[in-house]
Structure formats: C-alpha cells, structure tokens
PDB file of C-alpha atoms (C1' of nucleotides) in Angstrom:
ATOM      1  CA  MET A 229       0.000   0.000   0.000  1.00 46.00           C
ATOM      2  CA  GLU A 230       2.803   2.374   0.921  1.00 45.00           C
ATOM      3  CA  ASP A 231       4.770   2.139  -2.268  1.00 57.00           C
ATOM      4  CA  GLN A 232       2.392   3.157  -4.978  1.00 75.00           C
ATOM      5  CA  ASN A 233       5.218   4.697  -6.957  1.00 80.00           C
ATOM      6  CA  ASP A 234       6.516   1.630  -8.771  1.00 89.00           C
ATOM      7  CA  GLU A 235       6.477   1.703 -12.542  1.00 90.00           C
ATOM      8  CA  SER A 236       3.154  -0.043 -12.830  1.00 92.00           C
ATOM      9  CA  SER A 237       1.561   3.154 -11.573  1.00 96.00           C
ATOM     10  CA  THR A 238       4.010   5.802 -12.813  1.00 97.00           C
ATOM     11  CA  ASN A 239       4.807   4.680 -16.350  1.00 97.00           C
ATOM     12  CA  LEU A 240       2.490   6.161 -18.959  1.00 98.00           C
ATOM     13  CA  ILE A 241       2.076   5.419 -22.631  1.00 97.00           C
ATOM     14  CA  ILE A 242       1.010   8.320 -24.790  1.00 98.00           C
ATOM     15  CA  ASN A 243      -0.600   7.565 -28.122  1.00 97.00           C
ATOM     16  CA  TYR A 244      -1.618   9.645 -31.134  1.00 95.00           C
ATOM     17  CA  LEU A 245       1.256  12.094 -30.926  1.00 95.00           C
ATOM     18  CA  PRO A 246       1.508  14.494 -33.849  1.00 92.00           C
ATOM     19  CA  GLN A 247       4.337  13.596 -36.167  1.00 89.00           C
ATOM     20  CA  THR A 248       6.168  16.887 -35.707  1.00 88.00           C
ATOM     21  CA  LEU A 249       6.025  17.026 -31.914  1.00 91.00           C
ATOM     22  CA  SER A 250       9.560  17.462 -30.597  1.00 92.00           C
ATOM     23  CA  ASP A 251      11.026  15.630 -27.624  1.00 95.00           C
ATOM     24  CA  GLU A 252      11.324  18.962 -25.804  1.00 92.00           C
ATOM     25  CA  GLU A 253       7.688  19.871 -26.376  1.00 91.00           C
ATOM     26  CA  PHE A 254       6.621  16.405 -25.302  1.00 95.00           C
ATOM     27  CA  ARG A 255       8.680  16.567 -22.143  1.00 95.00           C
ATOM     28  CA  SER A 256       7.608  20.042 -21.127  1.00 92.00           C
ATOM     29  CA  LEU A 257       3.957  19.207 -21.634  1.00 94.00           C
ATOM     30  CA  PHE A 258       4.165  16.367 -19.121  1.00 95.00           C
ATOM     31  CA  LEU A 259       6.488  18.250 -16.784  1.00 94.00           C
ATOM     32  CA  SER A 260       3.676  20.733 -16.332  1.00 91.00           C
ATOM     33  CA  VAL A 261       1.932  18.114 -14.211  1.00 94.00           C
ATOM     34  CA  GLY A 262       4.820  17.119 -11.950  1.00 95.00           C
ATOM     35  CA  PRO A 263       8.406  15.876 -11.813  1.00 97.00           C
ATOM     36  CA  ILE A 264       9.230  13.096 -14.213  1.00 97.00           C
ATOM     37  CA  THR A 265      11.901  10.436 -14.219  1.00 97.00           C
ATOM     38  CA  SER A 266      12.058  10.019 -17.967  1.00 97.00           C
ATOM     39  CA  SER A 267      10.255  10.815 -21.157  1.00 97.00           C
ATOM     40  CA  LYS A 268      10.649   9.441 -24.624  1.00 97.00           C
ATOM     41  CA  ILE A 269       9.014   9.596 -28.004  1.00 97.00           C
ATOM     42  CA  VAL A 270       9.563   6.270 -29.718  1.00 96.00           C
ATOM     43  CA  ARG A 271      11.388   6.910 -32.966  1.00 95.00           C
ATOM     44  CA  ASP A 272      13.027   4.990 -35.757  1.00 90.00           C
ATOM     45  CA  LYS A 273      16.652   4.649 -34.763  1.00 87.00           C
ATOM     46  CA  SER A 274      18.141   5.597 -38.088  1.00 85.00           C
ATOM     47  CA  THR A 275      15.676   8.184 -39.401  1.00 88.00           C
ATOM     48  CA  ASN A 276      14.427   9.579 -36.089  1.00 90.00           C
ATOM     49  CA  TYR A 277      10.921   9.283 -37.498  1.00 91.00           C
ATOM     50  CA  SER A 278       8.336   9.365 -34.724  1.00 94.00           C
ATOM     51  CA  TYR A 279       6.132   6.297 -34.428  1.00 94.00           C
ATOM     52  CA  GLY A 280       3.459   8.494 -32.933  1.00 95.00           C
ATOM     53  CA  PHE A 281       3.653   7.258 -29.381  1.00 96.00           C
ATOM     54  CA  GLY A 282       5.854   7.694 -26.367  1.00 97.00           C
ATOM     55  CA  PHE A 283       6.381   7.068 -22.684  1.00 97.00           C
ATOM     56  CA  VAL A 284       6.607   9.226 -19.602  1.00 98.00           C
ATOM     57  CA  VAL A 285       7.589   7.976 -16.161  1.00 97.00           C
ATOM     58  CA  TYR A 286       6.565  10.174 -13.263  1.00 97.00           C
ATOM     59  CA  GLU A 287       8.252  10.212  -9.903  1.00 97.00           C
ATOM     60  CA  ARG A 288       4.902   9.938  -8.179  1.00 97.00           C
ATOM     61  CA  ALA A 289       1.893   7.812  -9.012  1.00 97.00           C
ATOM     62  CA  GLN A 290      -0.441  10.655  -8.138  1.00 97.00           C
ATOM     63  CA  ASP A 291       1.095  12.826 -10.842  1.00 97.00           C
ATOM     64  CA  ALA A 292       0.791  10.024 -13.377  1.00 97.00           C
ATOM     65  CA  GLN A 293      -2.863   9.762 -12.484  1.00 97.00           C
ATOM     66  CA  ARG A 294      -3.310  13.482 -12.835  1.00 96.00           C
ATOM     67  CA  ALA A 295      -1.583  13.464 -16.210  1.00 97.00           C
ATOM     68  CA  ILE A 296      -4.083  10.873 -17.395  1.00 97.00           C
ATOM     69  CA  GLU A 297      -6.951  13.000 -16.155  1.00 95.00           C
ATOM     70  CA  THR A 298      -5.739  16.332 -17.445  1.00 94.00           C
ATOM     71  CA  LEU A 299      -3.818  15.507 -20.602  1.00 95.00           C
ATOM     72  CA  SER A 300      -5.640  12.600 -22.186  1.00 94.00           C
ATOM     73  CA  GLY A 301      -7.780  13.998 -24.949  1.00 92.00           C
ATOM     74  CA  LEU A 302      -5.699  17.129 -25.307  1.00 90.00           C
ATOM     75  CA  GLN A 303      -5.671  18.269 -28.886  1.00 86.00           C
ATOM     76  CA  LEU A 304      -2.188  18.767 -30.233  1.00 87.00           C
ATOM     77  CA  GLN A 305      -2.149  20.034 -33.781  1.00 81.00           C
ATOM     78  CA  ASN A 306      -4.365  17.608 -35.666  1.00 79.00           C
ATOM     79  CA  LYS A 307      -4.298  14.871 -33.038  1.00 88.00           C
ATOM     80  CA  ARG A 308      -5.979  14.093 -29.787  1.00 90.00           C
ATOM     81  CA  ILE A 309      -3.432  12.478 -27.597  1.00 95.00           C
ATOM     82  CA  LYS A 310      -4.303   9.560 -25.392  1.00 96.00           C
ATOM     83  CA  VAL A 311      -2.607   9.112 -22.049  1.00 97.00           C
ATOM     84  CA  ALA A 312      -2.872   5.828 -20.167  1.00 97.00           C
ATOM     85  CA  LEU A 313      -0.906   3.620 -17.819  1.00 96.00           C
ATOM     86  CA  ALA A 314       1.586   1.563 -19.775  1.00 96.00           C
ATOM     87  CA  ARG A 315       1.192  -2.146 -19.441  1.00 94.00           C
ATOM     88  CA  PRO A 316       4.226  -3.950 -18.060  1.00 92.00           C
ATOM     89  CA  GLY A 317       6.291  -5.011 -21.038  1.00 87.00           C
ATOM     90  CA  GLY A 318       7.031  -8.600 -21.850  1.00 90.00           C
ATOM     91  CA  ASP A 319       6.804 -11.241 -24.520  1.00 91.00           C
ATOM     92  CA  GLN A 320       3.166 -11.989 -23.817  1.00 93.00           C
ATOM     93  CA  ILE A 321       1.996  -8.609 -25.105  1.00 95.00           C
ATOM     94  CA  LYS A 322       3.945  -8.834 -28.345  1.00 93.00           C
ATOM     95  CA  GLY A 323       2.239 -10.102 -31.483  1.00 93.00           C
ATOM     96  CA  ALA A 324      -1.200  -9.525 -30.032  1.00 96.00           C
ATOM     97  CA  ASN A 325      -2.492  -7.438 -32.927  1.00 96.00           C
ATOM     98  CA  LEU A 326      -4.957  -8.934 -35.397  1.00 97.00           C
ATOM     99  CA  TYR A 327      -5.799  -7.950 -38.944  1.00 96.00           C
ATOM    100  CA  VAL A 328      -9.405  -8.571 -39.905  1.00 96.00           C
ATOM    101  CA  ARG A 329     -10.990  -8.569 -43.363  1.00 95.00           C
ATOM    102  CA  ASN A 330     -14.491  -8.948 -44.783  1.00 95.00           C
ATOM    103  CA  LEU A 331     -16.172  -6.834 -42.154  1.00 95.00           C
ATOM    104  CA  PRO A 332     -19.699  -5.678 -42.975  1.00 95.00           C
ATOM    105  CA  THR A 333     -19.541  -2.214 -44.504  1.00 94.00           C
ATOM    106  CA  PRO A 334     -21.526  -0.463 -41.763  1.00 94.00           C
ATOM    107  CA  TRP A 335     -19.373  -1.838 -38.971  1.00 95.00           C
ATOM    108  CA  LYS A 336     -17.467   0.584 -36.794  1.00 94.00           C
ATOM    109  CA  GLU A 337     -15.202  -0.080 -33.817  1.00 95.00           C
ATOM    110  CA  THR A 338     -18.269  -0.718 -31.659  1.00 95.00           C
ATOM    111  CA  GLU A 339     -19.374  -3.721 -33.700  1.00 95.00           C
ATOM    112  CA  LEU A 340     -15.814  -4.958 -34.115  1.00 96.00           C
ATOM    113  CA  ASN A 341     -15.260  -4.785 -30.363  1.00 96.00           C
ATOM    114  CA  LYS A 342     -18.473  -6.617 -29.675  1.00 95.00           C
ATOM    115  CA  LEU A 343     -17.352  -9.507 -31.837  1.00 96.00           C
ATOM    116  CA  PHE A 344     -13.852  -9.760 -30.389  1.00 97.00           C
ATOM    117  CA  ASP A 345     -14.651  -8.906 -26.803  1.00 96.00           C
ATOM    118  CA  PRO A 346     -15.360 -12.468 -25.618  1.00 96.00           C
ATOM    119  CA  TYR A 347     -11.817 -13.633 -26.362  1.00 96.00           C
ATOM    120  CA  GLY A 348      -9.750 -11.178 -24.368  1.00 96.00           C
ATOM    121  CA  LYS A 349      -9.060  -7.650 -23.271  1.00 96.00           C
ATOM    122  CA  ILE A 350      -9.059  -5.297 -26.241  1.00 97.00           C
ATOM    123  CA  ILE A 351      -6.465  -2.538 -25.952  1.00 96.00           C
ATOM    124  CA  GLN A 352      -7.194  -0.779 -29.203  1.00 95.00           C
ATOM    125  CA  SER A 353      -9.205  -1.391 -32.345  1.00 96.00           C
ATOM    126  CA  ARG A 354      -9.779   0.339 -35.617  1.00 95.00           C
ATOM    127  CA  VAL A 355     -11.861  -0.014 -38.746  1.00 96.00           C
ATOM    128  CA  LEU A 356     -10.139   1.486 -41.752  1.00 95.00           C
ATOM    129  CA  ILE A 357     -12.099   4.189 -43.507  1.00 92.00           C
ATOM    130  CA  ASP A 358     -11.416   5.541 -46.964  1.00 89.00           C
ATOM    131  CA  LEU A 359     -10.692   9.156 -46.139  1.00 80.00           C
ATOM    132  CA  ALA A 360     -11.923  10.456 -49.468  1.00 82.00           C
ATOM    133  CA  THR A 361     -15.307   8.729 -49.392  1.00 88.00           C
ATOM    134  CA  GLY A 362     -15.844   8.021 -45.700  1.00 88.00           C
ATOM    135  CA  VAL A 363     -16.766   4.452 -46.588  1.00 92.00           C
ATOM    136  CA  SER A 364     -15.374   1.512 -44.645  1.00 94.00           C
ATOM    137  CA  LYS A 365     -12.600  -0.446 -46.278  1.00 95.00           C
ATOM    138  CA  ARG A 366     -14.097  -3.480 -44.497  1.00 95.00           C
ATOM    139  CA  VAL A 367     -10.736  -4.051 -42.901  1.00 96.00           C
ATOM    140  CA  GLY A 368      -9.792  -3.546 -39.301  1.00 96.00           C
ATOM    141  CA  PHE A 369      -7.337  -4.174 -36.501  1.00 97.00           C
ATOM    142  CA  VAL A 370      -7.865  -5.549 -33.043  1.00 97.00           C
ATOM    143  CA  LEU A 371      -5.072  -5.310 -30.514  1.00 97.00           C
ATOM    144  CA  TYR A 372      -5.441  -7.613 -27.530  1.00 97.00           C
ATOM    145  CA  ASP A 373      -3.636  -7.360 -24.247  1.00 96.00           C
ATOM    146  CA  THR A 374      -1.836 -10.640 -24.818  1.00 96.00           C
ATOM    147  CA  ARG A 375      -0.763 -12.894 -27.634  1.00 96.00           C
ATOM    148  CA  ASP A 376      -2.723 -15.762 -26.093  1.00 95.00           C
ATOM    149  CA  GLU A 377      -5.942 -13.815 -26.356  1.00 97.00           C
ATOM    150  CA  ALA A 378      -5.241 -12.990 -29.987  1.00 97.00           C
ATOM    151  CA  GLU A 379      -4.530 -16.636 -30.756  1.00 96.00           C
ATOM    152  CA  ASN A 380      -7.707 -17.620 -29.038  1.00 95.00           C
ATOM    153  CA  ALA A 381      -9.724 -15.167 -31.118  1.00 96.00           C
ATOM    154  CA  ILE A 382      -8.204 -16.495 -34.318  1.00 96.00           C
ATOM    155  CA  LYS A 383      -9.044 -20.039 -33.316  1.00 94.00           C
ATOM    156  CA  CYS A 384     -12.613 -19.230 -32.420  1.00 94.00           C
ATOM    157  CA  LEU A 385     -13.534 -16.737 -35.129  1.00 93.00           C
ATOM    158  CA  SER A 386     -11.464 -17.540 -38.177  1.00 89.00           C
ATOM    159  CA  GLY A 387     -13.587 -18.494 -41.135  1.00 85.00           C
ATOM    160  CA  LYS A 388     -16.780 -18.044 -39.152  1.00 89.00           C
ATOM    161  CA  THR A 389     -19.642 -15.944 -40.404  1.00 91.00           C
ATOM    162  CA  PRO A 390     -20.673 -13.934 -37.349  1.00 89.00           C
ATOM    163  CA  GLU A 391     -24.116 -12.522 -36.884  1.00 88.00           C
ATOM    164  CA  GLY A 392     -24.578  -9.539 -39.168  1.00 88.00           C
ATOM    165  CA  CYS A 393     -21.975 -10.791 -41.637  1.00 89.00           C
ATOM    166  CA  THR A 394     -22.777 -12.233 -45.033  1.00 90.00           C
ATOM    167  CA  GLU A 395     -19.469 -13.970 -45.577  1.00 91.00           C
ATOM    168  CA  PRO A 396     -16.757 -15.485 -43.392  1.00 93.00           C
ATOM    169  CA  ILE A 397     -14.426 -12.985 -41.779  1.00 94.00           C
ATOM    170  CA  MET A 398     -10.711 -13.438 -42.311  1.00 95.00           C
ATOM    171  CA  ILE A 399      -8.352 -13.001 -39.377  1.00 96.00           C
ATOM    172  CA  LYS A 400      -4.565 -12.971 -39.318  1.00 95.00           C
ATOM    173  CA  PHE A 401      -1.877 -11.608 -37.120  1.00 95.00           C
ATOM    174  CA  ALA A 402      -1.181  -8.054 -38.213  1.00 95.00           C
ATOM    175  CA  ASP A 403       2.069  -6.905 -39.708  1.00 88.00           C
ATOM    176  CA  ASP A 404       4.231  -5.108 -37.214  1.00 80.00           C
ATOM    177  CA  ASN A 405       3.775  -1.619 -38.502  1.00 71.00           C
ATOM    178  CA  THR A 406       6.031   0.159 -36.072  1.00 62.00           C
ATOM    179  CA  LYS A 407       9.067  -1.778 -37.194  1.00 58.00           C
ATOM    180  CA  LYS A 408       8.886  -0.863 -40.839  1.00 53.00           C
ATOM    181  CA  ILE A 409       7.423   2.541 -41.440  1.00 43.00           C
ATOM    182  CA  LYS A 410       6.662   3.091 -45.058  1.00 43.00           C
ATOM    183  CA  GLN A 411       9.445   4.862 -46.857  1.00 40.00           C
ATOM    184  CA  GLN A 412       7.676   4.724 -50.181  1.00 36.00           C
ATOM    185  CA  GLY A 413       5.077   7.342 -50.970  1.00 34.00           C
ATOM    186  CA  SER A 414       6.336  10.869 -51.298  1.00 32.00           C
ATOM    187  CA  VAL A 415       3.775  12.510 -49.096  1.00 34.00           C
ATOM    188  CA  GLN A 416       4.433  10.398 -46.042  1.00 35.00           C
ATOM    189  CA  TYR A 417       7.302  12.461 -44.756  1.00 33.00           C
ATOM    190  CA  VAL A 418       7.728  15.599 -46.755  1.00 36.00           C
ATOM    191  CA  PRO A 419      10.383  17.760 -45.180  1.00 35.00           C
ATOM    192  CA  ILE A 420       9.165  21.068 -43.981  1.00 36.00           C
ATOM    193  CA  PRO A 421      10.334  24.112 -45.912  1.00 35.00           C
ATOM    194  CA  ASN A 422      13.556  25.682 -44.740  1.00 32.00           C
ATOM    195  CA  PHE A 423      12.070  28.866 -43.446  1.00 31.00           C
ATOM    196  CA  ALA A 424       9.878  26.882 -41.139  1.00 33.00           C
ATOM    197  CA  ALA A 425      12.476  24.336 -40.127  1.00 30.00           C
ATOM    198  CA  GLY A 426      15.021  26.982 -39.294  1.00 28.00           C
ATOM    199  CA  GLY A 427      12.666  29.226 -37.446  1.00 28.00           C
ATOM    200  CA  PRO A 428      12.236  29.575 -33.727  1.00 28.00           C
ATOM    201  CA  MET A 429      10.481  26.862 -31.807  1.00 31.00           C
ATOM    202  CA  ARG A 430       6.745  26.937 -31.991  1.00 33.00           C
ATOM    203  CA  THR A 431       4.781  28.183 -29.080  1.00 33.00           C
ATOM    204  CA  GLN A 432       2.705  25.511 -27.502  1.00 31.00           C
ATOM    205  CA  MET A 433      -0.298  27.437 -26.382  1.00 30.00           C
ATOM    206  CA  ASN A 434      -1.574  28.201 -29.829  1.00 33.00           C
ATOM    207  CA  ARG A 435      -1.756  24.515 -30.565  1.00 35.00           C
ATOM    208  CA  PHE A 436      -3.040  23.200 -27.258  1.00 36.00           C
ATOM    209  CA  GLN A 437      -6.754  23.158 -27.150  1.00 36.00           C
ATOM    210  CA  ARG A 438      -8.996  21.460 -24.686  1.00 36.00           C
ATOM    211  CA  PHE A 439     -11.144  18.672 -25.894  1.00 36.00           C
ATOM    212  CA  ASN A 440     -13.755  16.581 -24.188  1.00 33.00           C
ATOM    213  CA  PRO A 441     -12.710  12.943 -24.571  1.00 34.00           C
ATOM    214  CA  MET A 442     -16.267  11.789 -24.133  1.00 32.00           C
ATOM    215  CA  ALA A 443     -17.445  13.795 -27.115  1.00 32.00           C
ATOM    216  CA  GLY A 444     -15.420  11.988 -29.704  1.00 34.00           C
ATOM    217  CA  ASN A 445     -13.786   8.789 -30.735  1.00 37.00           C
ATOM    218  CA  PHE A 446     -10.070   8.399 -30.357  1.00 38.00           C
ATOM    219  CA  ASN A 447     -10.058   6.438 -33.537  1.00 37.00           C
ATOM    220  CA  SER A 448     -11.429   9.122 -35.782  1.00 39.00           C
ATOM    221  CA  GLN A 449      -8.643  10.279 -37.987  1.00 39.00           C
ATOM    222  CA  VAL A 450      -9.854  13.558 -39.313  1.00 36.00           C
ATOM    223  CA  PRO A 451     -12.945  14.525 -37.400  1.00 28.00           C
ATOM    224  CA  GLY A 452     -15.282  17.103 -38.770  1.00 25.00           C
ATOM    225  CA  MET A 453     -13.725  17.180 -42.157  1.00 33.00           C
ATOM    226  CA  ALA A 454     -15.636  16.727 -45.367  1.00 33.00           C
ATOM    227  CA  PRO A 455     -14.127  16.260 -48.790  1.00 39.00           C
ATOM    228  CA  SER A 456     -15.394  18.402 -51.604  1.00 43.00           C
ATOM    229  CA  GLN A 457     -15.239  17.887 -55.341  1.00 51.00           C
ATOM    230  CA  GLN A 458     -13.021  20.891 -55.737  1.00 66.00           C
ATOM    231  CA  GLY A 459     -10.409  19.561 -53.372  1.00 82.00           C
ATOM    232  CA  TYR A 460      -9.603  20.292 -49.771  1.00 88.00           C
ATOM    233  CA  THR A 461      -9.546  23.863 -48.624  1.00 90.00           C
ATOM    234  CA  LEU A 462      -7.218  24.869 -45.840  1.00 92.00           C
ATOM    235  CA  PHE A 463      -7.577  27.916 -43.644  1.00 93.00           C
ATOM    236  CA  VAL A 464      -4.280  29.680 -43.067  1.00 92.00           C
ATOM    237  CA  TYR A 465      -4.175  32.255 -40.303  1.00 89.00           C
ATOM    238  CA  ASN A 466      -1.445  34.580 -39.060  1.00 86.00           C
ATOM    239  CA  ILE A 467       0.340  34.750 -42.346  1.00 87.00           C
ATOM    240  CA  GLY A 468       1.162  38.443 -41.928  1.00 84.00           C
ATOM    241  CA  PHE A 469       0.162  41.627 -43.698  1.00 80.00           C
ATOM    242  CA  LEU A 470       2.783  41.349 -46.372  1.00 78.00           C
ATOM    243  CA  ALA A 471       1.594  37.986 -47.631  1.00 85.00           C
ATOM    244  CA  THR A 472       0.435  37.566 -51.207  1.00 81.00           C
ATOM    245  CA  ASP A 473      -0.947  34.680 -53.199  1.00 82.00           C
ATOM    246  CA  ARG A 474       2.623  33.907 -54.099  1.00 76.00           C
ATOM    247  CA  THR A 475       3.445  33.448 -50.412  1.00 83.00           C
ATOM    248  CA  LEU A 476       0.785  30.772 -50.111  1.00 89.00           C
ATOM    249  CA  TRP A 477       2.013  29.006 -53.234  1.00 79.00           C
ATOM    250  CA  GLN A 478       5.511  28.955 -51.854  1.00 74.00           C
ATOM    251  CA  LEU A 479       4.412  27.684 -48.473  1.00 83.00           C
ATOM    252  CA  PHE A 480       2.143  24.890 -49.649  1.00 86.00           C
ATOM    253  CA  SER A 481       3.509  23.651 -52.962  1.00 72.00           C
ATOM    254  CA  PRO A 482       6.246  21.587 -51.297  1.00 69.00           C
ATOM    255  CA  PHE A 483       3.518  19.386 -49.832  1.00 80.00           C
ATOM    256  CA  GLY A 484       1.629  18.514 -53.005  1.00 78.00           C
ATOM    257  CA  THR A 485      -0.700  19.773 -55.682  1.00 83.00           C
ATOM    258  CA  VAL A 486      -2.092  23.195 -54.927  1.00 78.00           C
ATOM    259  CA  GLN A 487      -5.168  24.056 -57.000  1.00 83.00           C
ATOM    260  CA  LYS A 488      -5.872  27.510 -55.795  1.00 83.00           C
ATOM    261  CA  VAL A 489      -4.772  30.071 -53.269  1.00 80.00           C
ATOM    262  CA  ASN A 490      -6.653  33.056 -52.011  1.00 87.00           C
ATOM    263  CA  ILE A 491      -5.238  35.788 -49.806  1.00 84.00           C
ATOM    264  CA  MET A 492      -7.846  37.899 -48.046  1.00 87.00           C
ATOM    265  CA  LEU A 493      -7.165  41.545 -48.761  1.00 83.00           C
ATOM    266  CA  ASP A 494      -7.946  44.677 -46.842  1.00 80.00           C
ATOM    267  CA  HIS A 495      -8.814  46.813 -49.846  1.00 79.00           C
ATOM    268  CA  GLU A 496      -8.498  50.099 -48.022  1.00 76.00           C
ATOM    269  CA  LYS A 497      -4.952  49.448 -46.989  1.00 75.00           C
ATOM    270  CA  ASN A 498      -4.269  47.257 -50.022  1.00 72.00           C
ATOM    271  CA  GLN A 499      -2.637  44.620 -47.858  1.00 79.00           C
ATOM    272  CA  CYS A 500      -3.323  41.136 -46.590  1.00 81.00           C
ATOM    273  CA  LYS A 501      -5.716  40.778 -43.689  1.00 86.00           C
ATOM    274  CA  GLY A 502      -3.442  38.149 -42.218  1.00 88.00           C
ATOM    275  CA  TYR A 503      -5.209  35.085 -43.477  1.00 92.00           C
ATOM    276  CA  GLY A 504      -6.079  33.178 -46.595  1.00 92.00           C
ATOM    277  CA  PHE A 505      -7.161  29.891 -48.087  1.00 93.00           C
ATOM    278  CA  VAL A 506      -5.361  27.156 -49.981  1.00 90.00           C
ATOM    279  CA  THR A 507      -7.114  24.423 -51.927  1.00 89.00           C
ATOM    280  CA  MET A 508      -5.198  21.188 -52.368  1.00 87.00           C
ATOM    281  CA  THR A 509      -6.218  18.243 -54.528  1.00 88.00           C
ATOM    282  CA  ASN A 510      -5.094  15.412 -52.349  1.00 87.00           C
ATOM    283  CA  ILE A 511      -6.277  15.001 -48.794  1.00 89.00           C
ATOM    284  CA  THR A 512      -3.152  13.219 -47.669  1.00 87.00           C
ATOM    285  CA  GLU A 513      -0.992  16.001 -48.971  1.00 86.00           C
ATOM    286  CA  ALA A 514      -3.291  18.560 -47.386  1.00 91.00           C
ATOM    287  CA  GLN A 515      -3.113  16.791 -44.064  1.00 87.00           C
ATOM    288  CA  ASN A 516       0.646  16.613 -44.303  1.00 86.00           C
ATOM    289  CA  ALA A 517       0.815  20.320 -45.008  1.00 90.00           C
ATOM    290  CA  ILE A 518      -1.241  20.913 -41.883  1.00 91.00           C
ATOM    291  CA  ASN A 519       0.959  18.604 -39.854  1.00 86.00           C
ATOM    292  CA  CYS A 520       4.067  20.399 -40.956  1.00 83.00           C
ATOM    293  CA  LEU A 521       2.969  24.016 -41.147  1.00 88.00           C
ATOM    294  CA  ASN A 522       0.469  24.424 -38.335  1.00 84.00           C
ATOM    295  CA  GLY A 523       2.216  26.088 -35.426  1.00 81.00           C
ATOM    296  CA  PHE A 524       5.373  26.936 -37.287  1.00 76.00           C
ATOM    297  CA  TYR A 525       6.710  30.423 -37.085  1.00 78.00           C
ATOM    298  CA  PHE A 526       6.500  32.250 -40.356  1.00 79.00           C
ATOM    299  CA  GLN A 527       8.000  35.721 -40.422  1.00 76.00           C
ATOM    300  CA  GLY A 528       7.872  35.939 -36.667  1.00 72.00           C
ATOM    301  CA  LYS A 529       4.390  34.582 -36.071  1.00 78.00           C
ATOM    302  CA  PRO A 530       3.009  31.078 -35.584  1.00 82.00           C
ATOM    303  CA  LEU A 531       0.901  29.947 -38.526  1.00 86.00           C
ATOM    304  CA  GLN A 532      -2.451  28.376 -37.866  1.00 86.00           C
ATOM    305  CA  VAL A 533      -3.292  25.875 -40.562  1.00 89.00           C
ATOM    306  CA  SER A 534      -6.335  23.652 -40.540  1.00 87.00           C
ATOM    307  CA  PHE A 535      -9.022  22.306 -42.782  1.00 90.00           C
ATOM    308  CA  LYS A 536     -11.402  25.168 -43.397  1.00 88.00           C
ATOM    309  CA  ASN A 537     -14.419  23.116 -42.408  1.00 75.00           C
ATOM    310  CA  GLN A 538     -12.822  22.183 -39.124  1.00 65.00           C
ATOM    311  CA  ASN A 539     -12.419  25.693 -37.885  1.00 46.00           C
ATOM    312  CA  GLN A 540     -15.421  25.750 -35.649  1.00 36.00           C
ATOM    313  CA  ASN A 541     -13.387  23.563 -33.291  1.00 38.00           C
ATOM    314  CA  GLN A 542     -10.261  25.570 -33.303  1.00 38.00           C
ATOM    315  CA  ASN A 543     -10.018  28.926 -31.583  1.00 36.00           C
ATOM    316  CA  GLN A 544     -11.376  30.730 -34.513  1.00 34.00           C
ATOM    317  CA  GLN A 545      -9.818  34.101 -35.084  1.00 36.00           C
ATOM    318  CA  VAL A 546     -11.985  35.457 -37.841  1.00 36.00           C
ATOM    319  CA  PRO A 547     -15.396  34.693 -39.226  1.00 35.00           C
ATOM    320  CA  LEU A 548     -15.370  32.382 -42.192  1.00 32.00           C
ATOM    321  CA  THR A 549     -16.637  34.277 -45.136  1.00 33.00           C
ATOM    322  CA  ASN A 550     -15.934  32.094 -48.141  1.00 34.00           C
TER     323      ASN A 550
ATOM    324  C1'  DT B 127      -2.208  -3.985 -43.683  1.00 73.40           C
ATOM    325  C1'  DG B 128      -3.222   1.659 -39.323  1.00 73.40           C
ATOM    326  C1'  DG B 129      -0.856   8.896 -39.289  1.00 73.40           C
ATOM    327  C1'  DC B 130       1.760   4.030 -35.934  1.00 73.40           C
ATOM    328  C1'  DA B 131      -0.052   0.673 -28.377  1.00 73.40           C
ATOM    329  C1'  DT B 132       5.430  -1.385 -25.242  1.00 73.40           C
ATOM    330  C1'  DT B 133      10.813   1.725 -25.013  1.00 73.40           C
TER     331       DT B 133
END
DNA sequence: TGGCATT
C-alpha cells in the first residue's frame, strides 16, 4: 500500500502524438503536471521518425494519475493524444495485434469490439475508412492485451460468419507496422520548408486546445472534415500583412498539388488581412501540409493551418466568409 | 495492412 510509486503506476504510454512534436515539447507538456523520471518519443533509430507514441515515467503515481486525467484527450495540432498507464512489457503482449478482413460495410469499432470482446481484453481497435469517401474499407485491426488472447480469437472466429456478416471474416496476425514505417510514398514524410524548419520553436499554447474525450472517438482520424469535389480547402491564419498569393504558393507547394490560393485583402490598406485559403487536390498532402505548417513560425508569427471546415473547433480568429 | 499501443 505504501509504495504506490513503482512503474506499474508511474509509467504512462502516450498515443496519437503528432508527427512533428519534438522531444522537448513532449517533455515540457508532461512536466507541467509534476516531476518526471524520464520521457521518450519512440522513434526509428536511423531516421528519427516518430512512431506516434511515447512514454513518460513520473516520480509519483499521483502525478501520473493526474496526467491521465488532465492531458488525455488534449488536442495537439491535428491529433488528440491519449494518455494511459503503460502495461508492463514482456513477450506476452507482443504479437497480439490482429488484422481482420471482410467486415460488414456499416461496422465501426463498436461492432468490431463486440465480436472480439469475448476472447480477451481489447487494448485498441480500428476499422479502416477511406478518407476520401468516408466508406469503410471493411478491414480492421484488433489489438489484444496478450498474444494468447489474440490466438484464441483467431481459433474461435477464423472463417466463421458472425451474426450480421454475409461472408466469413478473415483473421490474421497483423504486420508489425512500427518496425517498418513506409518509406515509399512521397507525401508520407515531406520535409518542412527551410524557413519553417530553421525558425524559432513553436509556441505551444496556440496549438493546445482542450477537448472533451467523451465527445469523440479516439479512432477518428480527421474529425469534422468533409471532402469536396473541388479539393480540400485549408484555412491559413497569421500569415502576416505582407503575404500575397505567391506566399501561399511557396508555403504549400512543397507538400503537393495546390489548386488555388486566395489571400484575403484589406482593400483600403491594399494589404493582406493576415489570413487566406489554400485548396489542395489530395487530402493526404493537405493533411501533411497541416501537420508540418500548423504552429510553425512564419515571419515571426506562428501559422495556424487547418481544414477550413474544421475551424469551428479551433479557436477561430476570424469569421469564415468564403 | 493503421498517421503508428510497449521503449
């Protein structure tokens, strides 16, 4: 009872970290709750690429608990981080992730969980959604607490046609994604432009926004965002009064196809009002531009970049007029 | 066959 400060109650795993979050930002965020023993974003050893999760060990269990309560669900850039006690490591939790195919199209995580729940403790699950159409890819993942549970689920469910399904579901152990991050695909890891990379460190406050964890699903990738036939329009705020259309082209072209840019002008002063819009063709490229440019200092001020249709959630600075 | 759940 006395020693509640062993690692089982002080070691936290943090999931859904934004790709560009630095180790320093990560550390200082969790330091704001109390003294910590260690912090680490898990990265590829050779490329330093973040796997999107990390660990923090607090000195005191009570601070770890408070970090869970106060920081889980915090929106960082385009992500909502999740903070939870880390499970004790060990061989039994490795290889516990399942890949599932032939799911009924309407199924979400709720239905997937219901099917897999009887065979073990589900840590995380996901149904893959086509981002452009919003339609299920009929493929999902179920991560169990232990390998044994995953094996059991395979044994019991493989080839079965569960209630609500019209064909047998296919279950396999999932590929270990964290060990071989895709290097192919040019938009996966586009370097940020030099002026952003070399600039001062971003402030945190402009990117930290409270979020009610009960209001949303941790699994949703791009909440509140709707594709349009004309492409994906981004709202760019704090771009400065000297900005022109050309500025937006220069900022966003490195991330993919830019269809259109539109600087909002103050016609009396004949200068930029400090914000504009950029329409990109490809949602992945648009998202990557957001990941890389949101929060970065540009000419002395932190840019705010988001999907235009998402702005109602994000400390709106100006009314949306187009 | 995941914008990444065990360092």
